[in-house]
Amino acid sequence: MEIIMSVAIGFLFMAAVYLILSKSLIRIIIGTGLLSHGAHLLILTMGGLGGTAPPVVADGVQITDYVDPLPQALILTAIVISFAVTSFFLVLAYRAYQELGTDDMNLMRGIEDRD
Amino acid sequence: MINLLLFPVIIPMLFGTILLFFPKNIRMQRIIAACGVAITFIAGLFLLAAVKTNGLQAVTLGSWDAPFGISMVSDLFSVLLVLTATLITLFVIFYSFQTIGFEREQSYYYPAVLFLLTGVNGAFTTGDIFNLFVFFEVLLMSSYMLIVHGGEKPQLRETIKYLLVNIISSALFVAAVAYLYSVTGTLNMADLAVKIPQIQETGILTVIAVLFLVVFGFKASIFPLYFWLPGSYYAPPIPVLALFGALLTKVGVYAITRTYTLFFTMNIEVTHELLAIIAILTILAGCIGALAYFDVKKIIIYNIIIAVGVILFGVSQMNGAGVEGAIFYLIHDMLIKAALFFLVGIIAVLFGTTNLREMGGLIKTYPLLGWTYLLAAFGLAGIPPLSGFPGKLLIVQGGFEGPNFWGSLVILATSLLVLLSVIRIFIYAFWGPPVKTIPINKSAYNQMFIPSLLLVIITVFVGVGAELFMPLISGAGEVLLNPSIYIDAVLKE
């Protein structure tokens, strides 16, 4: 199971890198979304996919049957952080589109260099 | 007072939250922001006294045992950095009164500065690798807000790049933590330092160590990963730039230092050799940039990159002199970079441009500014009685003691280039035929100049009184070189 997940995460990372390297800003933001999905699934996978019961204490469940609760807590934290950053990025992209009138990264070259 | 080490994190957060309620009342914003940071500084001084007398302070939140809860750890290294960061933030707030402008002050400028300080102090104090990620995000979120604050076109353009680079490095950080967790099964730094030496297969750990170097290298702007820094730091106004230049990259340097001295020590021939080579390349890349530009902000920005290289070369040597020198140079560099950005900011305001070729003759009208700048420039280059000297001396000595004497030679040679790059600003801006300056209100000028002067005086004091600080520095170096002190204090075995 971990192998399948690793391959899937690899594809997510590949797609993310491809999108981030593109010209259009909105494709780049979609790429960052895929990148964080990949990272979050990676935590889940690297924590081990063993265990059958959800990490909630219940009667009649062996201690070994619980899923590792720590990666889930880490993912929850990472999800809200990336959610906040993504919403900031989307508003920034909108504002930049209004002010600069383009979403093409090639046209957003750096500040005019004073040699 | 077991919770004393949390105060530098909690106090700025508390004051930042209070400031959110009355954004339009500028006078109150200024007073409360300055008071908050001043109280943080005093709490930091108490913490320094406690760490100095009782040794390393550690607390695990919520009365859990050490590897299971989140540990906060304050050794001399982190408490010195917390103090320096807080002091610089205080001066940045004073400098902002005149330079940042009313509109920015009315839209949550000071809360953002205080939340940035929360993140920086938290990152210096934490003893948990995932908590370090969270504090990184706290300071990065504040920095995104500060860098775009005001919404000018260059700021919008550069913020997109800054944001993108940091999102990628944060995702890599999460991935690196995931790998480390799968190999060791723990996130607590002290527990990691116990578990990592027990693992036989060092190959995978070396890979993770290099991945962490990439992650923190993005933040610290080391050689191949520094490309985002010159553009991004050019966009925001001077006080924000001073804050970023002094604090943000140094958090990355701290994180590299902490991980590479505490637990990634299983394969020093590969990881630390790589770090030394990258550090030297960082210095060279920074020197090329610092000499190439005729723009005062760009020159100092590239000097940030040079200093990161010098500090990391000291860290990579893993001997007493190298590590102590790195700590001293880190503290010196935070102070001197803030001071230089302040002074350069005044020069840019006086001429109304940052282009060196349109400047000249300032020494006739503003002699004190000129001599202060010269002092700061000499301090940066490491002229003996000033603060850049002891740190660089120890780093060079560390290189000669280890196998990397060639690195020490490069550092000595590039010191001349650093001196050249900052003296060029002095020659162009202060010598030559006077160029018409923008008339500036006397009290406004003083409000910009006095914080800069005080900061330069502090750096001179750090340099001249190096003997006073050396016990603290060597105490900090001792903890870095003997991780067992750290492990025993946190896990309380």
Short mmCIF file of C-alpha atoms in Angstrom, two decimals, chain B residues 28-205:
data_model
loop_
_atom_site.label_atom_id
_atom_site.label_comp_id
_atom_site.label_asym_id
_atom_site.label_seq_id
_atom_site.Cartn_x
_atom_site.Cartn_y
_atom_site.Cartn_z
CA MET B 28 -1.30 54.45 20.86
CA GLN B 29 -0.05 51.98 18.25
CA ARG B 30 3.46 53.41 18.51
CA ILE B 31 3.53 53.55 22.30
CA ILE B 32 2.14 50.06 22.85
CA ALA B 33 4.31 48.46 20.15
CA ALA B 34 7.47 50.04 21.59
CA CYS B 35 6.45 49.09 25.16
CA GLY B 36 5.69 45.52 24.12
CA VAL B 37 9.08 45.00 22.52
CA ALA B 38 10.86 46.75 25.41
CA ILE B 39 9.14 44.42 27.90
CA THR B 40 10.12 41.46 25.73
CA PHE B 41 13.71 42.66 25.84
CA ILE B 42 13.64 42.93 29.64
CA ALA B 43 12.15 39.43 29.89
CA GLY B 44 14.96 38.27 27.59
CA LEU B 45 17.53 39.80 29.94
CA PHE B 46 16.03 37.92 32.91
CA LEU B 47 16.10 34.76 30.82
CA LEU B 48 19.75 35.34 29.96
CA ALA B 49 20.56 35.72 33.66
CA ALA B 50 18.66 32.52 34.45
CA VAL B 51 20.37 30.54 31.68
CA LYS B 52 23.77 31.93 32.69
CA THR B 53 23.43 30.91 36.35
CA ASN B 54 21.33 27.72 36.16
CA GLY B 55 22.36 26.33 32.80
CA LEU B 56 20.06 25.32 29.97
CA GLN B 57 16.35 25.96 30.59
CA ALA B 58 13.84 23.49 29.19
CA VAL B 59 10.12 23.16 29.68
CA THR B 60 7.76 20.65 28.08
CA LEU B 61 4.35 22.19 27.61
CA GLY B 62 1.35 20.77 29.41
CA SER B 63 3.27 18.64 31.98
CA TRP B 64 3.84 15.83 29.50
CA ASP B 65 7.10 13.93 29.65
CA ALA B 66 9.80 15.22 27.36
CA PRO B 67 9.59 13.31 24.07
CA PHE B 68 5.77 13.31 24.06
CA GLY B 69 4.94 16.97 24.56
CA ILE B 70 6.33 20.01 22.79
CA SER B 71 9.59 21.07 24.40
CA MET B 72 10.76 24.66 24.52
CA VAL B 73 14.49 24.91 25.12
CA SER B 74 16.58 27.96 25.87
CA ASP B 75 20.33 27.58 25.85
CA LEU B 76 22.81 30.46 25.67
CA PHE B 77 22.86 30.37 21.86
CA SER B 78 19.12 30.80 21.47
CA VAL B 79 18.75 33.31 24.30
CA LEU B 80 21.49 35.51 22.80
CA LEU B 81 19.72 35.42 19.44
CA VAL B 82 16.36 36.18 21.06
CA LEU B 83 17.88 39.20 22.79
CA THR B 84 19.53 40.46 19.60
CA ALA B 85 16.36 39.99 17.55
CA THR B 86 14.25 41.81 20.14
CA LEU B 87 16.72 44.69 20.37
CA ILE B 88 16.75 45.11 16.59
CA THR B 89 12.95 45.03 16.44
CA LEU B 90 12.85 47.78 19.06
CA PHE B 91 15.12 49.99 16.95
CA VAL B 92 13.15 49.17 13.81
CA ILE B 93 9.98 50.36 15.54
CA PHE B 94 11.65 53.65 16.52
CA TYR B 95 13.00 54.07 13.00
CA SER B 96 9.57 53.32 11.52
CA PHE B 97 7.95 56.34 13.23
CA GLN B 98 9.39 58.67 10.62
CA THR B 99 9.94 56.46 7.63
CA ILE B 100 7.01 54.09 7.20
CA GLY B 101 4.25 56.67 6.59
CA PHE B 102 0.85 57.21 8.19
CA GLU B 103 -1.14 55.03 5.80
CA ARG B 104 0.94 51.97 6.48
CA GLU B 105 0.91 52.68 10.23
CA GLN B 106 -2.88 52.78 10.15
CA SER B 107 -3.19 49.41 8.49
CA TYR B 108 -1.76 46.97 11.00
CA TYR B 109 1.94 47.63 10.47
CA TYR B 110 2.96 47.32 14.12
CA PRO B 111 0.94 44.12 14.80
CA ALA B 112 2.68 42.50 11.83
CA VAL B 113 6.10 43.49 13.22
CA LEU B 114 5.22 42.05 16.61
CA PHE B 115 3.92 38.79 15.11
CA LEU B 116 7.13 38.55 13.10
CA LEU B 117 9.07 38.86 16.36
CA THR B 118 6.84 36.16 17.87
CA GLY B 119 7.74 33.81 15.06
CA VAL B 120 11.45 34.61 15.18
CA ASN B 121 11.71 34.22 18.96
CA GLY B 122 9.66 31.05 18.82
CA ALA B 123 11.87 29.56 16.12
CA PHE B 124 14.95 30.34 18.23
CA THR B 125 13.42 28.79 21.36
CA THR B 126 11.62 25.68 20.19
CA GLY B 127 12.91 22.15 20.79
CA ASP B 128 10.58 20.32 18.42
CA ILE B 129 11.13 20.00 14.71
CA PHE B 130 7.48 20.33 13.69
CA ASN B 131 6.97 23.22 16.08
CA LEU B 132 9.92 24.85 14.33
CA PHE B 133 7.96 24.50 11.07
CA VAL B 134 4.95 26.17 12.67
CA PHE B 135 7.02 29.09 13.99
CA PHE B 136 8.63 29.41 10.56
CA GLU B 137 5.15 29.79 9.11
CA VAL B 138 4.23 32.37 11.78
CA LEU B 139 7.19 34.53 10.83
CA LEU B 140 6.73 33.91 7.11
CA MET B 141 3.05 34.90 7.18
CA SER B 142 3.98 38.16 8.94
CA SER B 143 6.77 38.70 6.44
CA TYR B 144 4.41 38.17 3.46
CA MET B 145 2.17 40.82 4.92
CA LEU B 146 5.04 43.23 5.61
CA ILE B 147 6.67 42.79 2.20
CA VAL B 148 3.45 43.58 0.29
CA HIS B 149 2.26 46.20 2.80
CA GLY B 150 1.43 49.37 0.91
CA GLY B 151 0.66 47.55 -2.32
CA GLU B 152 3.03 49.38 -4.69
CA LYS B 153 3.60 47.71 -8.03
CA PRO B 154 7.17 46.46 -7.39
CA GLN B 155 6.03 45.13 -4.02
CA LEU B 156 3.18 43.13 -5.58
CA ARG B 157 5.49 41.76 -8.25
CA GLU B 158 8.23 40.71 -5.86
CA THR B 159 5.86 39.36 -3.22
CA ILE B 160 4.54 36.82 -5.71
CA LYS B 161 8.07 35.46 -6.15
CA TYR B 162 8.88 35.57 -2.43
CA LEU B 163 5.63 33.81 -1.60
CA LEU B 164 6.14 31.12 -4.23
CA VAL B 165 9.68 30.32 -3.11
CA ASN B 166 8.61 30.08 0.51
CA ILE B 167 5.59 27.90 -0.26
CA ILE B 168 7.86 25.46 -2.08
CA SER B 169 10.42 25.43 0.71
CA SER B 170 7.67 24.93 3.30
CA ALA B 171 6.31 21.96 1.37
CA LEU B 172 9.83 20.53 1.26
CA PHE B 173 10.11 21.13 5.01
CA VAL B 174 6.93 19.09 5.57
CA ALA B 175 8.30 16.34 3.33
CA ALA B 176 11.64 16.37 5.18
CA VAL B 177 9.86 16.13 8.55
CA ALA B 178 7.81 13.22 7.18
CA TYR B 179 10.94 11.34 6.11
CA LEU B 180 12.64 12.02 9.42
CA TYR B 181 9.57 10.82 11.31
CA SER B 182 9.40 7.61 9.32
CA VAL B 183 13.06 6.84 10.02
CA THR B 184 13.23 7.82 13.70
CA GLY B 185 9.62 7.88 14.94
CA THR B 186 10.07 11.07 16.92
CA LEU B 187 9.93 14.83 16.39
CA ASN B 188 11.51 16.13 19.58
CA MET B 189 15.00 17.46 18.79
CA ALA B 190 16.62 16.02 21.91
CA ASP B 191 14.99 12.65 21.31
CA LEU B 192 16.11 12.80 17.68
CA ALA B 193 19.65 13.41 18.91
CA VAL B 194 19.38 10.21 20.98
CA LYS B 195 17.75 8.09 18.25
CA ILE B 196 19.78 9.12 15.20
CA PRO B 197 23.16 7.74 16.41
CA GLN B 198 21.45 4.39 17.10
CA ILE B 199 20.38 3.99 13.48
CA GLN B 200 22.82 1.91 11.50
CA GLU B 201 21.90 2.95 7.95
CA THR B 202 23.37 6.42 7.77
CA GLY B 203 22.70 6.67 4.02
CA ILE B 204 19.07 7.67 4.37
CA LEU B 205 19.92 10.04 7.24
#
